[in-house]
Coordinates of C-alpha atoms in Angstrom, one line a residue:
M1 CA -0.3 0.2 0.3
N2 CA 3.2 2.5 1.0
R3 CA 5.0 1.9 -2.5
Y4 CA 1.2 2.7 -4.3
I5 CA 1.3 5.9 -2.8
I6 CA 5.1 6.6 -2.8
I7 CA 4.1 5.8 -6.5
L8 CA 1.4 7.9 -7.2
F9 CA 3.2 10.5 -5.5
L10 CA 6.1 10.6 -7.9
L11 CA 3.8 10.4 -10.5
A12 CA 2.3 13.6 -9.9
F13 CA 5.2 15.6 -8.9
S14 CA 6.9 14.2 -12.5
H15 CA 3.7 16.0 -13.8
V16 CA 4.1 19.2 -12.1
I17 CA 7.8 19.3 -13.2
Y18 CA 6.7 18.6 -16.9
C19 CA 4.2 21.5 -16.8
T20 CA 6.3 23.7 -15.4
S21 CA 8.8 23.1 -18.2
L22 CA 6.5 23.2 -20.8
N23 CA 5.4 26.6 -18.9
S24 CA 8.6 28.3 -19.4
Q25 CA 9.2 27.0 -22.9
S26 CA 5.8 28.5 -23.8
N27 CA 7.0 31.8 -22.5
N28 CA 10.7 31.6 -24.7
R29 CA 9.5 32.4 -27.7
E30 CA 12.1 31.5 -30.6
T31 CA 12.3 33.8 -34.0
K32 CA 13.8 32.1 -37.2
L33 CA 16.6 33.9 -38.7
N34 CA 17.8 34.6 -42.1
I35 CA 21.0 32.5 -43.1
L36 CA 22.7 33.3 -45.9
N37 CA 25.2 31.2 -47.9
S38 CA 29.1 32.2 -49.1
L39 CA 28.5 30.9 -52.5
S40 CA 25.8 33.4 -53.4
S41 CA 23.8 36.3 -52.2
V42 CA 20.8 34.5 -52.0
S43 CA 18.7 34.0 -48.4
A44 CA 18.5 30.2 -47.7
T45 CA 14.8 31.1 -47.0
S46 CA 14.1 31.3 -50.6
L47 CA 15.8 27.6 -51.4
F48 CA 15.8 24.7 -49.9
E49 CA 16.9 25.5 -46.2
P50 CA 20.0 22.8 -44.9
I51 CA 19.8 24.6 -42.0
E52 CA 17.3 26.4 -40.3
L53 CA 18.4 28.8 -37.1
Y54 CA 16.4 30.3 -34.5
I55 CA 17.2 32.8 -31.5
N56 CA 15.4 32.5 -28.6
D57 CA 14.1 35.2 -26.4
A58 CA 16.7 34.4 -23.8
G59 CA 19.9 34.6 -26.7
D60 CA 20.3 31.4 -27.1
L61 CA 20.4 29.6 -30.5
R62 CA 18.9 26.3 -32.0
A63 CA 20.3 25.0 -35.2
A64 CA 18.4 22.0 -37.3
F65 CA 20.0 20.5 -39.7
N66 CA 17.8 19.1 -42.4
K67 CA 20.5 17.4 -44.8
D68 CA 23.4 15.2 -43.7
Q69 CA 26.5 17.2 -43.9
G70 CA 28.9 15.5 -42.4
E71 CA 31.1 17.4 -40.0
I72 CA 30.5 21.4 -39.2
L73 CA 32.1 24.0 -37.7
I74 CA 29.9 26.1 -35.5
Q75 CA 32.1 29.2 -35.1
I76 CA 30.4 32.6 -33.6
T77 CA 32.7 35.9 -34.0
D78 CA 32.2 39.1 -32.3
N79 CA 32.2 42.4 -34.3
K80 CA 35.7 42.7 -34.1
N81 CA 35.5 39.2 -36.2
I82 CA 37.4 37.7 -33.4
P83 CA 36.1 33.8 -32.4
V84 CA 34.4 33.6 -29.0
Y85 CA 32.4 30.2 -29.2
E86 CA 33.2 27.3 -31.5
S87 CA 31.9 23.8 -31.8
I88 CA 31.6 21.0 -33.9
V89 CA 28.4 18.9 -34.8
N90 CA 28.1 16.0 -37.1
T91 CA 25.0 15.9 -39.1
S92 CA 25.5 12.1 -40.0
F93 CA 24.1 11.6 -36.3
E94 CA 22.6 15.3 -34.7
R95 CA 19.7 16.7 -36.4
E96 CA 19.8 19.6 -34.1
T97 CA 22.2 21.6 -31.8
Y98 CA 21.6 24.2 -29.3
I99 CA 24.4 26.9 -28.6
P100 CA 24.2 28.7 -25.4
A101 CA 25.1 32.4 -26.8
S102 CA 23.1 33.8 -23.8
T103 CA 26.2 33.6 -21.7
L104 CA 28.2 36.0 -24.3
P105 CA 28.0 39.8 -23.6
A106 CA 25.4 42.4 -25.5
G107 CA 26.3 43.1 -28.8
T108 CA 26.1 42.1 -32.4
Y109 CA 27.8 38.5 -33.3
T110 CA 27.9 36.5 -36.3
I111 CA 27.7 32.7 -36.3
Y112 CA 29.3 30.4 -39.4
F113 CA 28.2 27.0 -40.2
I114 CA 31.5 26.0 -42.0
I115 CA 31.1 22.7 -44.4
D116 CA 34.4 23.4 -46.0
D117 CA 36.6 25.9 -46.9
D118 CA 34.9 27.2 -49.8
Q119 CA 31.5 26.8 -48.4
Y120 CA 29.7 28.0 -45.2
W121 CA 26.2 29.9 -44.3
Y122 CA 25.9 33.1 -42.0
A123 CA 23.5 34.9 -39.4
E124 CA 24.1 38.0 -37.9
F125 CA 22.6 38.6 -34.5
E126 CA 22.3 40.5 -31.4
L127 CA 22.3 40.2 -27.8

């Protein structure tokens, strides 16, 4: 009997945590950023989007990879073109990644998704 009460309590507690998590996510809206390709000045949103980039109200970024492009270097540079963040993502296995940009100081930044020396995608954002 005590075991059932404990299980019932744990289920109720996990439901409260889940609902709280959903509520905090709904208050943190995402805005889609415009990504450009290094090979042309055409916006990714006007063609097939191999990468979609979103920024939330807190300033964190979420990248969604719609195509397997192997390993991609993600790099954020500040307004002086100094790298402030780097990460490698293998899009063969990861279809989405989160970038903790909200920890950066206020300013204008450029994020690069570098596929190889000649091809990369980029977007500017402000915190």
